[in-house]
Amino acid sequence: GAVVSQHPSRVICKSGTSVKIECRSLDFQATTMFWYRQFPKQSLMLMATSNEGSKATYEQGVEKDKFLINHASLTLSTLTVTSAHPEDSSFYICSARRQGFDGYTFGSGTRLTVV
Amino acid sequence: QKEVEQNSGPLSVPEGAIASLNCTYSDRGSQSFFWYRQYSGKSPELIMFIYSNGDKEDGRFTAQLNKASQYVSLLIRDSQPSDSATYLCAVGLNSGNTPLVFGKGTRLSVIA
C-alpha cells in the first residue's frame, strides 16, 4: 500500500504560539508532499507543495513566513504554523503519491484550534 | 486557471437507488481523474480512479470519463446509508510531483 501518517490528529494552542504538524510516508519514499487546508463545509485548498531537499512552493495568498514547511527527508515533511491566530483554526491535511501507485494518499489530518 | 466544478448538492437518494455524481474540468491537458470520499471530520479516501475514456467499474462504483466533453462522473449502485458523505472529484497529471486540483465536492445523503 501507500500509507501516510499525520501527527498530531488534534491540537489546541494559544494565540501567538507555534504548532508543528508532521507528515510521514510509512512504506514509501515521497520526494514531494502536498499540504492542504480545509475550513468547515469547504473543499480542500492547496497550501503548498513540499519538495525534499529544497524550498517548498507556496500557492498564491499563502504566507510562507507563517506556514513554514520543511521536507528534510524522503519520508517526512513538517508544517509549522507560526504565531497562530484564531483564523488559522482549520483542518490541515497532507498528501503524497507513491510511484507506481494509483491515487494520492492522504494523512488522517490535523484539527488545529487556536484559542 | 485550472478548475474542477461539481454540484455542491445535497444530493438525496433513497437506499438501494443509483446515485449519480458529476464533475467537469477546465484543463484539457488533464491525464488522471480521481473520486475521493470524505466523511465529516475525516480526510479524503480514494474510491476510484480513471485515466482513459469510457467506463471503469469496481464493485458498486462506476467511474465514467469523457475527455472530449471534459466530464467525469461517478455512479454508485445500490446506495447505502453508509455512502452518505461528500464526494470530491480531483484532476491531475500523471506526474506524482504535481498536486491534484479538487472540486468543492458533492454532498450525498442516502435515505434509509
PDB file of N, CA and C in Angstrom, chain B residues 9-77:
ATOM      1  N   GLY B   9     -24.694  20.029  -4.119  1.00  0.00           N
ATOM      2  CA  GLY B   9     -25.747  19.232  -3.505  1.00  0.00           C
ATOM      3  C   GLY B   9     -26.431  20.016  -2.396  1.00  0.00           C
ATOM      4  N   PRO B  10     -27.107  19.351  -1.432  1.00  0.00           N
ATOM      5  CA  PRO B  10     -27.009  17.900  -1.268  1.00  0.00           C
ATOM      6  C   PRO B  10     -27.821  17.112  -2.280  1.00  0.00           C
ATOM      7  N   LEU B  11     -27.286  15.952  -2.607  1.00  0.00           N
ATOM      8  CA  LEU B  11     -27.980  15.015  -3.464  1.00  0.00           C
ATOM      9  C   LEU B  11     -28.574  13.941  -2.563  1.00  0.00           C
ATOM     10  N   SER B  12     -29.861  13.833  -2.576  1.00  0.00           N
ATOM     11  CA  SER B  12     -30.534  12.848  -1.722  1.00  0.00           C
ATOM     12  C   SER B  12     -31.092  11.725  -2.587  1.00  0.00           C
ATOM     13  N   VAL B  13     -30.770  10.500  -2.221  1.00  0.00           N
ATOM     14  CA  VAL B  13     -31.303   9.343  -2.941  1.00  0.00           C
ATOM     15  C   VAL B  13     -31.799   8.323  -1.919  1.00  0.00           C
ATOM     16  N   PRO B  14     -32.804   7.555  -2.259  1.00  0.00           N
ATOM     17  CA  PRO B  14     -33.279   6.523  -1.335  1.00  0.00           C
ATOM     18  C   PRO B  14     -32.318   5.336  -1.333  1.00  0.00           C
ATOM     19  N   GLU B  15     -32.304   4.640  -0.238  1.00  0.00           N
ATOM     20  CA  GLU B  15     -31.471   3.440  -0.120  1.00  0.00           C
ATOM     21  C   GLU B  15     -31.807   2.463  -1.242  1.00  0.00           C
ATOM     22  N   GLY B  16     -30.764   1.926  -1.859  1.00  0.00           N
ATOM     23  CA  GLY B  16     -30.939   0.968  -2.947  1.00  0.00           C
ATOM     24  C   GLY B  16     -30.953   1.597  -4.325  1.00  0.00           C
ATOM     25  N   ALA B  17     -31.052   2.903  -4.399  1.00  0.00           N
ATOM     26  CA  ALA B  17     -31.092   3.598  -5.693  1.00  0.00           C
ATOM     27  C   ALA B  17     -29.678   3.838  -6.211  1.00  0.00           C
ATOM     28  N   ILE B  18     -29.630   4.351  -7.436  1.00  0.00           N
ATOM     29  CA  ILE B  18     -28.345   4.726  -8.029  1.00  0.00           C
ATOM     30  C   ILE B  18     -28.095   6.210  -7.781  1.00  0.00           C
ATOM     31  N   ALA B  19     -26.936   6.516  -7.258  1.00  0.00           N
ATOM     32  CA  ALA B  19     -26.527   7.914  -7.072  1.00  0.00           C
ATOM     33  C   ALA B  19     -25.590   8.279  -8.212  1.00  0.00           C
ATOM     34  N   SER B  20     -25.839   9.425  -8.823  1.00  0.00           N
ATOM     35  CA  SER B  20     -25.023   9.878  -9.946  1.00  0.00           C
ATOM     36  C   SER B  20     -24.382  11.211  -9.602  1.00  0.00           C
ATOM     37  N   LEU B  21     -23.068  11.211  -9.614  1.00  0.00           N
ATOM     38  CA  LEU B  21     -22.306  12.405  -9.257  1.00  0.00           C
ATOM     39  C   LEU B  21     -21.515  12.860 -10.481  1.00  0.00           C
ATOM     40  N   ASN B  22     -21.510  14.157 -10.717  1.00  0.00           N
ATOM     41  CA  ASN B  22     -20.908  14.685 -11.933  1.00  0.00           C
ATOM     42  C   ASN B  22     -19.815  15.709 -11.643  1.00  0.00           C
ATOM     43  N   CYS B  23     -18.934  15.847 -12.623  1.00  0.00           N
ATOM     44  CA  CYS B  23     -17.786  16.730 -12.452  1.00  0.00           C
ATOM     45  C   CYS B  23     -17.313  17.188 -13.829  1.00  0.00           C
ATOM     46  N   THR B  24     -16.995  18.458 -13.960  1.00  0.00           N
ATOM     47  CA  THR B  24     -16.375  18.945 -15.185  1.00  0.00           C
ATOM     48  C   THR B  24     -15.057  19.623 -14.825  1.00  0.00           C
ATOM     49  N   TYR B  25     -14.144  19.621 -15.790  1.00  0.00           N
ATOM     50  CA  TYR B  25     -12.839  20.213 -15.535  1.00  0.00           C
ATOM     51  C   TYR B  25     -12.436  21.095 -16.704  1.00  0.00           C
ATOM     52  N   SER B  26     -11.563  22.048 -16.415  1.00  0.00           N
ATOM     53  CA  SER B  26     -11.243  23.043 -17.440  1.00  0.00           C
ATOM     54  C   SER B  26      -9.963  22.739 -18.211  1.00  0.00           C
ATOM     55  N   ASP B  27      -9.032  22.018 -17.616  1.00  0.00           N
ATOM     56  CA  ASP B  27      -7.727  21.812 -18.242  1.00  0.00           C
ATOM     57  C   ASP B  27      -7.752  20.592 -19.164  1.00  0.00           C
ATOM     58  N   ARG B  28      -7.676  20.840 -20.472  1.00  0.00           N
ATOM     59  CA  ARG B  28      -7.726  19.730 -21.428  1.00  0.00           C
ATOM     60  C   ARG B  28      -6.492  18.833 -21.346  1.00  0.00           C
ATOM     61  N   GLY B  29      -5.447  19.322 -20.716  1.00  0.00           N
ATOM     62  CA  GLY B  29      -4.238  18.522 -20.560  1.00  0.00           C
ATOM     63  C   GLY B  29      -4.295  17.543 -19.400  1.00  0.00           C
ATOM     64  N   SER B  30      -5.377  17.528 -18.673  1.00  0.00           N
ATOM     65  CA  SER B  30      -5.510  16.631 -17.525  1.00  0.00           C
ATOM     66  C   SER B  30      -5.423  15.183 -17.974  1.00  0.00           C
ATOM     67  N   GLN B  31      -4.753  14.371 -17.157  1.00  0.00           N
ATOM     68  CA  GLN B  31      -4.495  12.986 -17.550  1.00  0.00           C
ATOM     69  C   GLN B  31      -5.057  11.968 -16.579  1.00  0.00           C
ATOM     70  N   SER B  32      -5.265  12.384 -15.352  1.00  0.00           N
ATOM     71  CA  SER B  32      -5.718  11.427 -14.350  1.00  0.00           C
ATOM     72  C   SER B  32      -6.895  12.014 -13.577  1.00  0.00           C
ATOM     73  N   PHE B  33      -7.816  11.132 -13.229  1.00  0.00           N
ATOM     74  CA  PHE B  33      -9.085  11.592 -12.668  1.00  0.00           C
ATOM     75  C   PHE B  33      -9.449  10.691 -11.491  1.00  0.00           C
ATOM     76  N   PHE B  34      -9.797  11.316 -10.393  1.00  0.00           N
ATOM     77  CA  PHE B  34      -9.998  10.570  -9.154  1.00  0.00           C
ATOM     78  C   PHE B  34     -11.309  10.975  -8.494  1.00  0.00           C
ATOM     79  N   TRP B  35     -11.873  10.023  -7.806  1.00  0.00           N
ATOM     80  CA  TRP B  35     -13.003  10.301  -6.920  1.00  0.00           C
ATOM     81  C   TRP B  35     -12.596   9.915  -5.502  1.00  0.00           C
ATOM     82  N   TYR B  36     -12.765  10.871  -4.599  1.00  0.00           N
ATOM     83  CA  TYR B  36     -12.481  10.636  -3.197  1.00  0.00           C
ATOM     84  C   TYR B  36     -13.785  10.776  -2.414  1.00  0.00           C
ATOM     85  N   ARG B  37     -13.866  10.018  -1.347  1.00  0.00           N
ATOM     86  CA  ARG B  37     -14.996  10.133  -0.429  1.00  0.00           C
ATOM     87  C   ARG B  37     -14.469  10.729   0.864  1.00  0.00           C
ATOM     88  N   GLN B  38     -15.206  11.676   1.410  1.00  0.00           N
ATOM     89  CA  GLN B  38     -14.789  12.297   2.655  1.00  0.00           C
ATOM     90  C   GLN B  38     -15.960  12.340   3.619  1.00  0.00           C
ATOM     91  N   TYR B  39     -15.789  11.632   4.717  1.00  0.00           N
ATOM     92  CA  TYR B  39     -16.774  11.708   5.786  1.00  0.00           C
ATOM     93  C   TYR B  39     -16.476  12.934   6.627  1.00  0.00           C
ATOM     94  N   SER B  40     -17.493  13.447   7.281  1.00  0.00           N
ATOM     95  CA  SER B  40     -17.351  14.662   8.071  1.00  0.00           C
ATOM     96  C   SER B  40     -16.244  14.523   9.124  1.00  0.00           C
ATOM     97  N   GLY B  41     -15.314  15.450   9.124  1.00  0.00           N
ATOM     98  CA  GLY B  41     -14.240  15.438  10.107  1.00  0.00           C
ATOM     99  C   GLY B  41     -13.094  14.493   9.796  1.00  0.00           C
ATOM    100  N   LYS B  42     -13.168  13.827   8.659  1.00  0.00           N
ATOM    101  CA  LYS B  42     -12.123  12.875   8.275  1.00  0.00           C
ATOM    102  C   LYS B  42     -11.417  13.356   7.022  1.00  0.00           C
ATOM    103  N   SER B  43     -10.286  12.736   6.720  1.00  0.00           N
ATOM    104  CA  SER B  43      -9.577  13.095   5.497  1.00  0.00           C
ATOM    105  C   SER B  43     -10.121  12.277   4.330  1.00  0.00           C
ATOM    106  N   PRO B  44      -9.883  12.719   3.111  1.00  0.00           N
ATOM    107  CA  PRO B  44     -10.423  12.008   1.942  1.00  0.00           C
ATOM    108  C   PRO B  44      -9.812  10.625   1.765  1.00  0.00           C
ATOM    109  N   GLU B  45     -10.618   9.713   1.260  1.00  0.00           N
ATOM    110  CA  GLU B  45     -10.128   8.385   0.919  1.00  0.00           C
ATOM    111  C   GLU B  45     -10.460   8.102  -0.538  1.00  0.00           C
ATOM    112  N   LEU B  46      -9.503   7.514  -1.222  1.00  0.00           N
ATOM    113  CA  LEU B  46      -9.657   7.245  -2.652  1.00  0.00           C
ATOM    114  C   LEU B  46     -10.629   6.097  -2.868  1.00  0.00           C
ATOM    115  N   ILE B  47     -11.598   6.302  -3.755  1.00  0.00           N
ATOM    116  CA  ILE B  47     -12.518   5.217  -4.079  1.00  0.00           C
ATOM    117  C   ILE B  47     -12.421   4.786  -5.531  1.00  0.00           C
ATOM    118  N   MET B  48     -12.066   5.692  -6.427  1.00  0.00           N
ATOM    119  CA  MET B  48     -11.969   5.313  -7.840  1.00  0.00           C
ATOM    120  C   MET B  48     -10.981   6.215  -8.546  1.00  0.00           C
ATOM    121  N   PHE B  49     -10.326   5.661  -9.562  1.00  0.00           N
ATOM    122  CA  PHE B  49      -9.521   6.478 -10.450  1.00  0.00           C
ATOM    123  C   PHE B  49      -9.751   6.002 -11.872  1.00  0.00           C
ATOM    124  N   ILE B  50      -9.568   6.897 -12.817  1.00  0.00           N
ATOM    125  CA  ILE B  50      -9.755   6.542 -14.220  1.00  0.00           C
ATOM    126  C   ILE B  50      -8.836   7.406 -15.057  1.00  0.00           C
ATOM    127  N   TYR B  51      -8.270   6.807 -16.092  1.00  0.00           N
ATOM    128  CA  TYR B  51      -7.329   7.521 -16.933  1.00  0.00           C
ATOM    129  C   TYR B  51      -7.798   7.608 -18.390  1.00  0.00           C
ATOM    130  N   SER B  52      -8.604   6.616 -18.825  1.00  0.00           N
ATOM    131  CA  SER B  52      -8.987   6.536 -20.233  1.00  0.00           C
ATOM    132  C   SER B  52     -10.478   6.774 -20.401  1.00  0.00           C
ATOM    133  N   ASN B  53     -10.847   7.230 -21.574  1.00  0.00           N
ATOM    134  CA  ASN B  53     -12.265   7.434 -21.884  1.00  0.00           C
ATOM    135  C   ASN B  53     -13.048   6.138 -21.708  1.00  0.00           C
ATOM    136  N   GLY B  54     -14.276   6.285 -21.236  1.00  0.00           N
ATOM    137  CA  GLY B  54     -15.120   5.113 -21.081  1.00  0.00           C
ATOM    138  C   GLY B  54     -15.508   4.903 -19.637  1.00  0.00           C
ATOM    139  N   ASP B  55     -15.894   3.674 -19.350  1.00  0.00           N
ATOM    140  CA  ASP B  55     -16.352   3.314 -18.014  1.00  0.00           C
ATOM    141  C   ASP B  55     -15.339   2.429 -17.318  1.00  0.00           C
ATOM    142  N   LYS B  56     -15.309   2.561 -16.014  1.00  0.00           N
ATOM    143  CA  LYS B  56     -14.497   1.679 -15.190  1.00  0.00           C
ATOM    144  C   LYS B  56     -15.318   1.298 -13.976  1.00  0.00           C
ATOM    145  N   GLU B  57     -15.451  -0.001 -13.754  1.00  0.00           N
ATOM    146  CA  GLU B  57     -16.309  -0.490 -12.677  1.00  0.00           C
ATOM    147  C   GLU B  57     -15.485  -1.126 -11.573  1.00  0.00           C
ATOM    148  N   ASP B  58     -15.897  -0.869 -10.345  1.00  0.00           N
ATOM    149  CA  ASP B  58     -15.257  -1.503  -9.191  1.00  0.00           C
ATOM    150  C   ASP B  58     -16.338  -1.706  -8.140  1.00  0.00           C
ATOM    151  N   GLY B  59     -16.839  -2.921  -8.080  1.00  0.00           N
ATOM    152  CA  GLY B  59     -17.908  -3.192  -7.127  1.00  0.00           C
ATOM    153  C   GLY B  59     -19.156  -2.399  -7.449  1.00  0.00           C
ATOM    154  N   ARG B  60     -19.640  -1.638  -6.481  1.00  0.00           N
ATOM    155  CA  ARG B  60     -20.854  -0.833  -6.706  1.00  0.00           C
ATOM    156  C   ARG B  60     -20.561   0.503  -7.385  1.00  0.00           C
ATOM    157  N   PHE B  61     -19.293   0.782  -7.608  1.00  0.00           N
ATOM    158  CA  PHE B  61     -18.905   2.071  -8.161  1.00  0.00           C
ATOM    159  C   PHE B  61     -18.527   1.951  -9.641  1.00  0.00           C
ATOM    160  N   THR B  62     -18.968   2.925 -10.425  1.00  0.00           N
ATOM    161  CA  THR B  62     -18.557   3.036 -11.819  1.00  0.00           C
ATOM    162  C   THR B  62     -18.145   4.465 -12.095  1.00  0.00           C
ATOM    163  N   ALA B  63     -16.920   4.634 -12.567  1.00  0.00           N
ATOM    164  CA  ALA B  63     -16.445   5.943 -12.993  1.00  0.00           C
ATOM    165  C   ALA B  63     -16.557   6.024 -14.504  1.00  0.00           C
ATOM    166  N   GLN B  64     -16.951   7.191 -14.977  1.00  0.00           N
ATOM    167  CA  GLN B  64     -17.087   7.409 -16.418  1.00  0.00           C
ATOM    168  C   GLN B  64     -16.296   8.651 -16.792  1.00  0.00           C
ATOM    169  N   LEU B  65     -15.564   8.556 -17.891  1.00  0.00           N
ATOM    170  CA  LEU B  65     -14.735   9.668 -18.341  1.00  0.00           C
ATOM    171  C   LEU B  65     -15.011   9.966 -19.799  1.00  0.00           C
ATOM    172  N   ASN B  66     -15.194  11.231 -20.092  1.00  0.00           N
ATOM    173  CA  ASN B  66     -15.347  11.705 -21.464  1.00  0.00           C
ATOM    174  C   ASN B  66     -14.437  12.910 -21.625  1.00  0.00           C
ATOM    175  N   LYS B  67     -13.260  12.677 -22.171  1.00  0.00           N
ATOM    176  CA  LYS B  67     -12.273  13.758 -22.281  1.00  0.00           C
ATOM    177  C   LYS B  67     -12.710  14.824 -23.271  1.00  0.00           C
ATOM    178  N   ALA B  68     -13.421  14.433 -24.307  1.00  0.00           N
ATOM    179  CA  ALA B  68     -13.871  15.421 -25.291  1.00  0.00           C
ATOM    180  C   ALA B  68     -14.804  16.440 -24.650  1.00  0.00           C
ATOM    181  N   SER B  69     -15.638  15.957 -23.751  1.00  0.00           N
ATOM    182  CA  SER B  69     -16.577  16.838 -23.058  1.00  0.00           C
ATOM    183  C   SER B  69     -16.015  17.351 -21.743  1.00  0.00           C
ATOM    184  N   GLN B  70     -14.828  16.874 -21.382  1.00  0.00           N
ATOM    185  CA  GLN B  70     -14.173  17.268 -20.127  1.00  0.00           C
ATOM    186  C   GLN B  70     -15.104  16.999 -18.951  1.00  0.00           C
ATOM    187  N   TYR B  71     -15.544  15.762 -18.911  1.00  0.00           N
ATOM    188  CA  TYR B  71     -16.607  15.371 -17.979  1.00  0.00           C
ATOM    189  C   TYR B  71     -16.247  14.037 -17.323  1.00  0.00           C
ATOM    190  N   VAL B  72     -16.427  14.005 -16.005  1.00  0.00           N
ATOM    191  CA  VAL B  72     -16.186  12.779 -15.245  1.00  0.00           C
ATOM    192  C   VAL B  72     -17.410  12.543 -14.370  1.00  0.00           C
ATOM    193  N   SER B  73     -17.796  11.309 -14.226  1.00  0.00           N
ATOM    194  CA  SER B  73     -18.925  11.030 -13.348  1.00  0.00           C
ATOM    195  C   SER B  73     -18.643   9.792 -12.508  1.00  0.00           C
ATOM    196  N   LEU B  74     -19.413   9.675 -11.452  1.00  0.00           N
ATOM    197  CA  LEU B  74     -19.325   8.516 -10.571  1.00  0.00           C
ATOM    198  C   LEU B  74     -20.738   8.031 -10.312  1.00  0.00           C
ATOM    199  N   LEU B  75     -20.966   6.757 -10.585  1.00  0.00           N
ATOM    200  CA  LEU B  75     -22.245   6.137 -10.282  1.00  0.00           C
ATOM    201  C   LEU B  75     -22.061   5.207  -9.098  1.00  0.00           C
ATOM    202  N   ILE B  76     -22.981   5.294  -8.161  1.00  0.00           N
ATOM    203  CA  ILE B  76     -22.968   4.388  -7.016  1.00  0.00           C
ATOM    204  C   ILE B  76     -24.268   3.591  -7.074  1.00  0.00           C
ATOM    205  N   ARG B  77     -24.133   2.295  -7.318  1.00  0.00           N
ATOM    206  CA  ARG B  77     -25.316   1.433  -7.379  1.00  0.00           C
ATOM    207  C   ARG B  77     -25.676   0.927  -6.000  1.00  0.00           C
TER     208      ARG B  77
END
